[in-house]
mmCIF file of C-alpha atoms in Angstrom:
data_model
loop_
_atom_site.group_PDB
_atom_site.id
_atom_site.type_symbol
_atom_site.label_atom_id
_atom_site.label_comp_id
_atom_site.label_asym_id
_atom_site.label_seq_id
_atom_site.Cartn_x
_atom_site.Cartn_y
_atom_site.Cartn_z
ATOM 1 C CA MET Z 25 1.510 55.780 -3.407
ATOM 2 C CA ASN Z 26 -0.729 54.021 -5.956
ATOM 3 C CA ALA Z 27 2.051 51.543 -6.729
ATOM 4 C CA ALA Z 28 2.406 50.660 -3.026
ATOM 5 C CA ILE Z 29 -1.332 50.036 -2.728
ATOM 6 C CA LEU Z 30 -1.294 47.918 -5.892
ATOM 7 C CA VAL Z 31 1.630 45.832 -4.573
ATOM 8 C CA ALA Z 32 -0.150 45.375 -1.225
ATOM 9 C CA LEU Z 33 -3.337 44.241 -2.990
ATOM 10 C CA ILE Z 34 -1.434 41.781 -5.167
ATOM 11 C CA LEU Z 35 0.386 40.379 -2.128
ATOM 12 C CA ASN Z 36 -2.922 40.004 -0.300
ATOM 13 C CA LEU Z 37 -4.457 38.168 -3.275
ATOM 14 C CA VAL Z 38 -1.464 35.832 -3.464
ATOM 15 C CA LEU Z 39 -1.672 35.203 0.276
ATOM 16 C CA VAL Z 40 -5.420 34.496 0.128
ATOM 17 C CA GLY Z 41 -4.864 32.146 -2.820
ATOM 18 C CA GLY Z 42 -2.164 30.286 -0.896
ATOM 19 C CA VAL Z 43 -4.395 29.942 2.150
ATOM 20 C CA LEU Z 44 -7.250 28.628 -0.015
ATOM 21 C CA LEU Z 45 -4.953 26.029 -1.588
ATOM 22 C CA LEU Z 46 -3.785 24.974 1.862
ATOM 23 C CA VAL Z 47 -7.376 24.663 3.096
ATOM 24 C CA ARG Z 48 -8.279 22.506 0.061
ATOM 25 C CA ARG Z 49 -5.268 20.267 0.702
ATOM 26 C CA ILE Z 50 -6.177 19.865 4.379
ATOM 27 C CA HIS Z 51 -9.791 19.107 3.442
ATOM 28 C CA ARG Z 52 -8.719 16.389 0.970
ATOM 29 C CA HIS Z 53 -6.396 14.878 3.581
ATOM 30 C CA SER Z 54 -9.159 14.973 6.202
ATOM 31 C CA THR Z 55 -11.592 13.274 3.831
ATOM 32 C CA ALA Z 56 -9.061 10.547 3.034
ATOM 33 C CA LEU Z 57 -8.415 9.955 6.738
ATOM 34 C CA SER Z 58 -12.152 9.799 7.471
ATOM 35 C CA GLU Z 59 -12.602 7.159 4.775
ATOM 36 C CA LYS Z 60 -9.657 5.187 6.149
ATOM 37 C CA VAL Z 61 -11.094 5.318 9.683
ATOM 38 C CA SER Z 62 -14.491 4.176 8.404
ATOM 39 C CA SER Z 63 -13.007 1.212 6.554
ATOM 40 C CA THR Z 64 -10.789 0.281 9.513
ATOM 41 C CA THR Z 65 -13.697 0.494 11.943
ATOM 42 C CA ALA Z 66 -15.715 -1.831 9.720
ATOM 43 C CA LEU Z 67 -12.864 -4.372 9.829
ATOM 44 C CA VAL Z 68 -12.767 -4.386 13.636
ATOM 45 C CA GLY Z 69 -16.336 -5.615 13.887
ATOM 46 C CA ILE Z 70 -17.921 -7.082 16.978
ATOM 47 C CA PRO Z 71 -15.646 -8.320 19.776
ATOM 48 C CA PRO Z 72 -15.335 -12.099 20.072
ATOM 49 C CA GLN Z 73 -17.759 -13.847 22.389
ATOM 50 C CA VAL Z 74 -16.394 -14.816 25.766
ATOM 51 C CA ASP Z 75 -16.297 -18.518 26.540
ATOM 52 C CA SER Z 76 -19.464 -19.906 28.150
ATOM 53 C CA GLY Z 77 -17.362 -20.932 31.170
ATOM 54 C CA PHE Z 78 -17.617 -17.346 32.368
ATOM 55 C CA SER Z 79 -21.286 -17.440 33.298
ATOM 56 C CA ALA Z 80 -22.865 -16.335 36.591
ATOM 57 C CA GLY Z 81 -20.953 -17.479 39.669
ATOM 58 C CA LYS Z 82 -17.838 -18.318 37.680
ATOM 59 C CA PRO Z 83 -14.530 -16.431 37.483
ATOM 60 C CA ARG Z 84 -14.687 -13.018 35.862
ATOM 61 C CA LEU Z 85 -12.781 -11.861 32.815
ATOM 62 C CA ILE Z 86 -11.876 -8.341 31.737
ATOM 63 C CA THR Z 87 -11.078 -7.784 28.069
ATOM 64 C CA VAL Z 88 -9.140 -4.839 26.698
ATOM 65 C CA GLU Z 89 -8.990 -3.931 23.033
ATOM 66 C CA ILE Z 90 -6.575 -1.234 21.897
ATOM 67 C CA LEU Z 91 -8.484 0.635 19.211
ATOM 68 C CA ASN Z 92 -5.606 2.729 17.890
ATOM 69 C CA PRO Z 93 -2.412 0.629 18.120
ATOM 70 C CA LEU Z 94 -0.681 2.242 15.137
ATOM 71 C CA GLU Z 95 -1.380 5.775 16.336
ATOM 72 C CA LEU Z 96 -0.275 4.825 19.838
ATOM 73 C CA ALA Z 97 2.975 3.387 18.506
ATOM 74 C CA ALA Z 98 3.577 6.527 16.448
ATOM 75 C CA THR Z 99 3.280 8.688 19.578
ATOM 76 C CA GLN Z 100 5.838 6.539 21.400
ATOM 77 C CA ASN Z 101 8.384 6.209 18.598
ATOM 78 C CA ARG Z 102 8.770 8.388 15.531
ATOM 79 C CA PHE Z 103 9.851 5.425 13.378
ATOM 80 C CA ALA Z 104 6.753 3.424 14.311
ATOM 81 C CA GLY Z 105 4.638 5.493 11.935
ATOM 82 C CA ILE Z 106 6.856 4.483 9.023
ATOM 83 C CA ALA Z 107 7.068 0.877 10.208
ATOM 84 C CA GLY Z 108 3.294 0.825 10.665
ATOM 85 C CA ALA Z 109 2.858 1.531 6.978
ATOM 86 C CA VAL Z 110 5.178 -1.343 6.064
ATOM 87 C CA ALA Z 111 4.385 -3.928 8.767
ATOM 88 C CA PRO Z 112 1.188 -2.956 10.624
ATOM 89 C CA GLU Z 113 0.612 -6.418 12.132
ATOM 90 C CA ARG Z 114 4.095 -6.443 13.658
ATOM 91 C CA ILE Z 115 3.496 -2.998 15.189
ATOM 92 C CA ARG Z 116 0.117 -4.147 16.580
ATOM 93 C CA LYS Z 117 1.809 -7.186 18.145
ATOM 94 C CA ILE Z 118 4.468 -5.022 19.797
ATOM 95 C CA VAL Z 119 1.868 -2.543 21.095
ATOM 96 C CA TYR Z 120 -0.221 -5.323 22.653
ATOM 97 C CA GLU Z 121 2.842 -6.983 24.215
ATOM 98 C CA ARG Z 122 3.997 -3.704 25.754
ATOM 99 C CA ALA Z 123 0.494 -2.857 26.961
ATOM 100 C CA ALA Z 124 0.197 -6.279 28.616
ATOM 101 C CA LEU Z 125 3.577 -5.806 30.293
ATOM 102 C CA GLN Z 126 2.671 -2.310 31.526
ATOM 103 C CA MET Z 127 -0.694 -3.497 32.844
ATOM 104 C CA THR Z 128 0.961 -6.399 34.654
ATOM 105 C CA GLU Z 129 3.576 -4.147 36.261
ATOM 106 C CA GLN Z 130 1.059 -1.509 37.330
ATOM 107 C CA LEU Z 131 -1.411 -3.996 38.784
ATOM 108 C CA ILE Z 132 1.323 -5.859 40.676
ATOM 109 C CA GLU Z 133 2.494 -2.511 42.127
ATOM 110 C CA GLN Z 134 -1.047 -2.093 43.482
ATOM 111 C CA GLY Z 135 -0.898 -5.517 45.125
ATOM 112 C CA ILE Z 136 -3.175 -7.248 42.627
ATOM 113 C CA ASP Z 137 -2.338 -10.834 41.671
ATOM 114 C CA VAL Z 138 -2.910 -10.906 37.893
ATOM 115 C CA ASP Z 139 -2.335 -13.013 34.834
ATOM 116 C CA VAL Z 140 -2.326 -10.706 31.805
ATOM 117 C CA GLN Z 141 -2.243 -12.523 28.473
ATOM 118 C CA VAL Z 142 -2.572 -11.453 24.858
ATOM 119 C CA HIS Z 143 -4.961 -13.628 22.844
ATOM 120 C CA VAL Z 144 -4.981 -13.419 19.053
ATOM 121 C CA GLY Z 145 -8.270 -14.034 17.273
ATOM 122 C CA ALA Z 146 -8.623 -16.317 14.299
#
């Protein structure tokens, strides 16, 4: 009886230790991701200014910025996550091209005459 209780206590201690190690690992990973998000957000900066030709009474312009192109690509294709680590700019280009195509198709289906273009900043 005492041996069974001792074995159960040891197993519980091992299990608690394993859970604590897992929690530490998740915390380190979360901290690293938070730092990466902070540095990436700083790189995005302020959106470019729209040309002065779009003042009052002139044609209107809607801008769309995809804030998470690599994550979006990873949800659509399991290899995009790996490719995003190797060639992130290529993945961003593909995501924007596909988004522009999808927006064009959906707006045309709704009877809206559109010209969707992808502009790359300097």
